[in-house]
Short mmCIF file of C-alpha atoms in Angstrom, two decimals:
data_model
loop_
_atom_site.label_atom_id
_atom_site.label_comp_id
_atom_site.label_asym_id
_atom_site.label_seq_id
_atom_site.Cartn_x
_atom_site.Cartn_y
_atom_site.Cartn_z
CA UNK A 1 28.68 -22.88 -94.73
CA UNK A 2 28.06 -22.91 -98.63
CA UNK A 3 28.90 -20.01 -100.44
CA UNK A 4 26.26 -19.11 -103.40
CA UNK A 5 28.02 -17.89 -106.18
CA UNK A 6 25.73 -16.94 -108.74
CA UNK A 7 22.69 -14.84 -106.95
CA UNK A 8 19.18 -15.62 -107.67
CA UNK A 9 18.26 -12.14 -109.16
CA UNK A 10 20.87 -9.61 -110.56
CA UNK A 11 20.10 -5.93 -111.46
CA UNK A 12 21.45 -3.63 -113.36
CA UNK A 13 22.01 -1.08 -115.97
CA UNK A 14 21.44 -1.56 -119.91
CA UNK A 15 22.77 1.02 -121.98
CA UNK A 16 19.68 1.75 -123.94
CA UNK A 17 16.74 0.32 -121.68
CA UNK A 18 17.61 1.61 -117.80
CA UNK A 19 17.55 -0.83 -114.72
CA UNK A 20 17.19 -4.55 -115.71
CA UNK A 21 16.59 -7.85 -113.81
CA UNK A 22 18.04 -10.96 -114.71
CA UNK A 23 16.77 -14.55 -113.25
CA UNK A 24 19.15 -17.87 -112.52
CA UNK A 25 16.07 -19.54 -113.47
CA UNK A 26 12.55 -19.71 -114.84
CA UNK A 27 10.82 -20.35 -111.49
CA UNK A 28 7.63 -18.66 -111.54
CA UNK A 29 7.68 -16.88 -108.10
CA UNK A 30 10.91 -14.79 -109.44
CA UNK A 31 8.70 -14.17 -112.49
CA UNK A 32 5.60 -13.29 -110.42
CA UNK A 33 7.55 -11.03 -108.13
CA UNK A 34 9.17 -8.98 -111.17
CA UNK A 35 5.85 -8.77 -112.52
CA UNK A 36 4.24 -7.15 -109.32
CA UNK A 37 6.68 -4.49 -109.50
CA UNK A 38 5.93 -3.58 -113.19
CA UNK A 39 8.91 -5.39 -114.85
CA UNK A 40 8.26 -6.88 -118.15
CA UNK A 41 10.30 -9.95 -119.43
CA UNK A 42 11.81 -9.07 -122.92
CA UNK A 43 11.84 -12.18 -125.25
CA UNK A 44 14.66 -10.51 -126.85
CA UNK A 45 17.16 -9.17 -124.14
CA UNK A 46 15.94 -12.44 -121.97
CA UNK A 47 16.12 -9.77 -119.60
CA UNK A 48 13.12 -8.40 -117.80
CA UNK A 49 12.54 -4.32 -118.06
CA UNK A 50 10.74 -1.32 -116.35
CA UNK A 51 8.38 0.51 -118.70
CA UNK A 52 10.07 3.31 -120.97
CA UNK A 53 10.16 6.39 -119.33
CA UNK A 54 10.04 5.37 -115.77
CA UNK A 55 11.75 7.88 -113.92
CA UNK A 56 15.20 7.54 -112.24
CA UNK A 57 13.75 7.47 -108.49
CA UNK A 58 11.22 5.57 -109.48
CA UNK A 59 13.34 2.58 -111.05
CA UNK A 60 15.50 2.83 -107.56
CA UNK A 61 12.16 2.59 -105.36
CA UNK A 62 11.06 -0.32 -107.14
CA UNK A 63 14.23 -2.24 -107.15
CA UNK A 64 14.82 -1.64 -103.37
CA UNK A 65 11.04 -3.21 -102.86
CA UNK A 66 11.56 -5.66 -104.90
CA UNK A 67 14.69 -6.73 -103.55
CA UNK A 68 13.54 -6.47 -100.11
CA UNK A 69 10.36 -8.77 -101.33
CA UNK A 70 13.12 -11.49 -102.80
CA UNK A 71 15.26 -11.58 -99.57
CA UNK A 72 12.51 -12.01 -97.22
CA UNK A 73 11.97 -15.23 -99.55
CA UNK A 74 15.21 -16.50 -98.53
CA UNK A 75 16.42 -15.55 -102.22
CA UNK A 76 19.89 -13.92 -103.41
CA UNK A 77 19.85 -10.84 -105.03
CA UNK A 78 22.73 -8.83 -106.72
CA UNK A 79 22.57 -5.02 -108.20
CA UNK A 80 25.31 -3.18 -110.19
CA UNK A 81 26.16 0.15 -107.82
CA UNK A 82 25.75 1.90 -111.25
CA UNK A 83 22.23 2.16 -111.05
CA UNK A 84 22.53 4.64 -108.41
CA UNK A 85 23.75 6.93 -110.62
CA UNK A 86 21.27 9.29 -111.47
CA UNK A 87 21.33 10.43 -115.50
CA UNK A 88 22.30 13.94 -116.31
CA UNK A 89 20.50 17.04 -116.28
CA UNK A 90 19.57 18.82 -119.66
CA UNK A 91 21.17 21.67 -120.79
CA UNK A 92 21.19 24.22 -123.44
CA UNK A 93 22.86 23.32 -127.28
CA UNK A 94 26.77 23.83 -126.53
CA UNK A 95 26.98 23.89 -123.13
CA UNK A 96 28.52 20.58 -121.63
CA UNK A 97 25.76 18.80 -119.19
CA UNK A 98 27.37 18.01 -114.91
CA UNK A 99 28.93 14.86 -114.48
CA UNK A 100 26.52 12.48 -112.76
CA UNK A 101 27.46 11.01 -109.38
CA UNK A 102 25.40 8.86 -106.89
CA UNK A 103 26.09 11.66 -103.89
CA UNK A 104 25.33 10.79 -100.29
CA UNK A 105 21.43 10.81 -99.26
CA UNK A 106 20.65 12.89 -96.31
CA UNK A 107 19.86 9.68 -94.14
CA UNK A 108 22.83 7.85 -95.08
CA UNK A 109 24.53 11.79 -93.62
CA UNK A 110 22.39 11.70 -90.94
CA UNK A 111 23.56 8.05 -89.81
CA UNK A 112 26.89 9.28 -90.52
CA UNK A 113 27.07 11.92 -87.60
CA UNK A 114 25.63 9.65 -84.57
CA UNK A 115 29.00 7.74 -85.21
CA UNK A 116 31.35 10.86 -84.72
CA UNK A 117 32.98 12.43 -82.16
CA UNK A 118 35.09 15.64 -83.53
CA UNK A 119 33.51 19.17 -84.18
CA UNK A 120 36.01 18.92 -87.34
CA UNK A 121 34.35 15.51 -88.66
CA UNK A 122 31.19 16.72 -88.14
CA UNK A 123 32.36 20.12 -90.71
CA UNK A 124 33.36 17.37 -93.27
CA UNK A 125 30.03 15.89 -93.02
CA UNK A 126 28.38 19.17 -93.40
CA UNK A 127 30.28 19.73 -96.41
CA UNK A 128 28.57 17.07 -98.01
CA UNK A 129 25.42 18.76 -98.35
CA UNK A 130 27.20 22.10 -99.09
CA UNK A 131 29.41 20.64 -101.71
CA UNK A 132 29.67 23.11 -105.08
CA UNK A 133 29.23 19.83 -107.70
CA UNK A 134 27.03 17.33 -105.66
CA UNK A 135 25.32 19.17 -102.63
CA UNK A 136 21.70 18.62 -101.27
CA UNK A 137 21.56 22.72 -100.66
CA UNK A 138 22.47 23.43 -104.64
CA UNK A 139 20.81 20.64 -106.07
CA UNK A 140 17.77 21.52 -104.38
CA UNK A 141 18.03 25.09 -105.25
CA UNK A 142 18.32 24.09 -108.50
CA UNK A 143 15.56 21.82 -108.56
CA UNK A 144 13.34 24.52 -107.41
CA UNK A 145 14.62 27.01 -110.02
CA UNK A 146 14.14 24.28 -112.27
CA UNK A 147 10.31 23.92 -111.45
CA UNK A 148 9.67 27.94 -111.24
CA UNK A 149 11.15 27.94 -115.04
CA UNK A 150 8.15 24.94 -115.64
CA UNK A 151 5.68 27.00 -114.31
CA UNK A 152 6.76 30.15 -116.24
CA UNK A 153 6.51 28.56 -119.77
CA UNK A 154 2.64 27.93 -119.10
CA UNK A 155 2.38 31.69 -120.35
CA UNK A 156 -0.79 31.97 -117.84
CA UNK A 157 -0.88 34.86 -114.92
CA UNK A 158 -1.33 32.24 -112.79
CA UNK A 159 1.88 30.45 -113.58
CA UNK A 160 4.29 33.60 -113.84
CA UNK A 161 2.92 34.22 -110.23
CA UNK A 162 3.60 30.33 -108.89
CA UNK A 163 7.22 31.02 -110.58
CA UNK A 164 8.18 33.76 -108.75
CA UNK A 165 7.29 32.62 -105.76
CA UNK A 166 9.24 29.33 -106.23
CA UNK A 167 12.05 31.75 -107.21
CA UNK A 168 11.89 33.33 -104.05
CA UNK A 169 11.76 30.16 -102.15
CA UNK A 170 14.98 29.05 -104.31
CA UNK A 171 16.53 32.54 -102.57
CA UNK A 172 15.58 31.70 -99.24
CA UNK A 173 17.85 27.81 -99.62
CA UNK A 174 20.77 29.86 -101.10
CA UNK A 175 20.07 31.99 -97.50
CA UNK A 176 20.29 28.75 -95.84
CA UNK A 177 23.12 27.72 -97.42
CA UNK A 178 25.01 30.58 -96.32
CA UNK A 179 24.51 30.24 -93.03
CA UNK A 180 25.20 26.55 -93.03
CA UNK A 181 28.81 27.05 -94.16
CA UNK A 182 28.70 29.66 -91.15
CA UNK A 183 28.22 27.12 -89.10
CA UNK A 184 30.38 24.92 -90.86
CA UNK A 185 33.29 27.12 -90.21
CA UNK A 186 32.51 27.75 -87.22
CA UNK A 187 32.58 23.62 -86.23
CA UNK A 188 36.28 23.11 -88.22
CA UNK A 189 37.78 25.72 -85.89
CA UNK A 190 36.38 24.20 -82.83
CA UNK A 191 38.87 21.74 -80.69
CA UNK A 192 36.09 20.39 -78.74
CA UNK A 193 35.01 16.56 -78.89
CA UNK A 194 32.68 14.47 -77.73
CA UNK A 195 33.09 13.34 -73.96
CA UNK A 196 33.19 8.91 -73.81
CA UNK A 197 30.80 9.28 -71.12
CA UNK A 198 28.47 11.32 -73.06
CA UNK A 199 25.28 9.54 -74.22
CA UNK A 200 24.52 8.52 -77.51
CA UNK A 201 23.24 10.83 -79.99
CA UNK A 202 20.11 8.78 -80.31
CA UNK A 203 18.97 9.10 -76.84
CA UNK A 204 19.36 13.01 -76.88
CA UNK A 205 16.15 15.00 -77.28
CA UNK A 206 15.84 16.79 -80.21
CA UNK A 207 15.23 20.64 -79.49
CA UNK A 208 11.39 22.18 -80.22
CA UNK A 209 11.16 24.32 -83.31
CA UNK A 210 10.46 27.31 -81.70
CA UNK A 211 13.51 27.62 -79.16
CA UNK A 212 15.97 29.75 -80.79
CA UNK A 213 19.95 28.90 -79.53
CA UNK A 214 21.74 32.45 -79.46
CA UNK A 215 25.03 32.44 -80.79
CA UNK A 216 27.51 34.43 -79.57
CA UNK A 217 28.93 37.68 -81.34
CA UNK A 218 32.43 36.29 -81.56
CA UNK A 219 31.32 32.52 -83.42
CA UNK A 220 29.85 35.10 -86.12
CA UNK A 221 32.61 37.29 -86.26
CA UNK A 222 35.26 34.08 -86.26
CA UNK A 223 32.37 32.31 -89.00
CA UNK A 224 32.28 35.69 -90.96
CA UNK A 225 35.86 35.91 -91.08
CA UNK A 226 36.83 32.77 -92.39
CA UNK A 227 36.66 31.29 -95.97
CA UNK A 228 34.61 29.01 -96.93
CA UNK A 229 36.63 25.63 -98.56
CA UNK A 230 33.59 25.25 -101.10
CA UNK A 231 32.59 28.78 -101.32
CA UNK A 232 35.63 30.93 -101.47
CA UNK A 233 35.37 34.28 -99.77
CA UNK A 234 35.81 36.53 -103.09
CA UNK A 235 33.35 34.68 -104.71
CA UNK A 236 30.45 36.78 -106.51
CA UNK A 237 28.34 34.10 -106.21
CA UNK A 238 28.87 34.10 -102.79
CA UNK A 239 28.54 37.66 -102.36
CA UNK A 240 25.65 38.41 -104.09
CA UNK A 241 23.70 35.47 -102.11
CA UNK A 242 25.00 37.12 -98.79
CA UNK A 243 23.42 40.65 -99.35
CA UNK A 244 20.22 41.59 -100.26
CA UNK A 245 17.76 38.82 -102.43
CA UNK A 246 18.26 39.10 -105.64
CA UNK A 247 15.58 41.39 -107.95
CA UNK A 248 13.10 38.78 -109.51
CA UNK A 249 12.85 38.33 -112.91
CA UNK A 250 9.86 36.12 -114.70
CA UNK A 251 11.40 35.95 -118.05
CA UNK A 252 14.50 34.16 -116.35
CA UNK A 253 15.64 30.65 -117.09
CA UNK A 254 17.90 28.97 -114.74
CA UNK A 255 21.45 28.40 -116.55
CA UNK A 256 22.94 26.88 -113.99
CA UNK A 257 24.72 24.47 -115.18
CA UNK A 258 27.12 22.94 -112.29
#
């Protein structure tokens, strides 16, 4: 078996230009492929680059394709796990911006359970989404906060309207949240584990929307009792998302700032 060394196509991160490509060579299929997925060779990097401004998910989505395009060619291909990093959110003059971190996608999560066994591993998995720095449940509260803000600053009737509704929306995921580190107590303080004979995860039938699972009084009284280990239990934050929704305001900017 040889070994290649040097891969066929590398990508990466430049400091000032985003996701790059670099060739081993000038054959004109790499060229052709790059091309096809909007990169543009520069004659003075030697590099080839995506068009300024092309969004973060975007640049991802085209190197995966493009990747996938080169390997079903028989060809090498290298990328620099930095380009998974997303770039960091704007915020207001003097307040310092999140650290950026690639996070775990939902799928990747989602794999990540059919290979466990414990209630308590499958608690540490749900605190991945419910994380306080890098969870799916706050960042896509945010996000919607974020986009009820957008519609706001169109002045118009029509967008003060959209924005509270996407601010009530962004109420109902903080709801969600809530009861998702409910149930992620309640799966830490449970012994149980999956039987060897039991069959895998993939073969069980997911349950229909509309059938309800009751839960017993004493899992929400054992749930309600316990802190959370990402959202401690004399936390305003915390408190103020389990009671009531919160009055809407249209003039309000989110400053969250994570």
């Amino acid at each position: 078996m040889t070994l290649q060394l040097e891969p066929d196509i590398a990508f990466g991160m430049h400091p000032d230009f985003g996701v790059a490509a670099a060739v081993a060579d000038d054959r004109p299929f790499l060229d052709e492929v790059l091309r096809k997925h909007h990169f543009r060779h520069s004659e003075y990097l030697d590099v080839y680059l995506l068009p300024d401004g092309t969004p973060h998910n975007t640049a991802l989505r085209t190197v995966a394709s493009a990747t996938r395009e080169f390997q079903e060619a028989g060809l090498s291909v290298a990328a620099d796990p930095r380009i998974m990093i997303p770039p960091s959110i704007p915020t207001p003059d003097r307040v310092p911006a999140r650290a950026t971190q690639p996070g775990q996608h939902l799928t990747a999560l989602t794999r990540q359970l059919h290979e466990l066994r414990r209630a308590a591993d499958v608690s540490e998995v749900l605190g991945e989404i419910l994380n306080e720095h890098h969870g799916v449940v706050l960042d896509l509260e945010e996000f919607i906060d974020t986009a009820a803000a957008w519609c706001e600053r169109l002045g118009t009737p029509n967008g003060h309207e959209l924005g509270l509704h996407l601010r009530n929306i962004a109420h109902h995921v903080a709801f969600l949240g809530d009861q998702l580190v409910g149930a992620q107590l309640e799966l830490a303080v449970m012994p149980d584990a999956t039987p060897e004979n039991a069959p895998p995860l993939a073969e069980v039938p997911l349950p229909d929307r509309q059938e309800w699972l009751r839960v017993t009084h004493t899992a929400r009284a054992r749930a309600a009792a316990a802190s959370s280990p990402n959202r401690p239990a004399n936390s305003a934050k915390h408190q103020d998302r389990a009671g009531p929704p919160r009055p809407q305001n249209p003039s309000a900017t989110p400053s969250r700032t994570r």
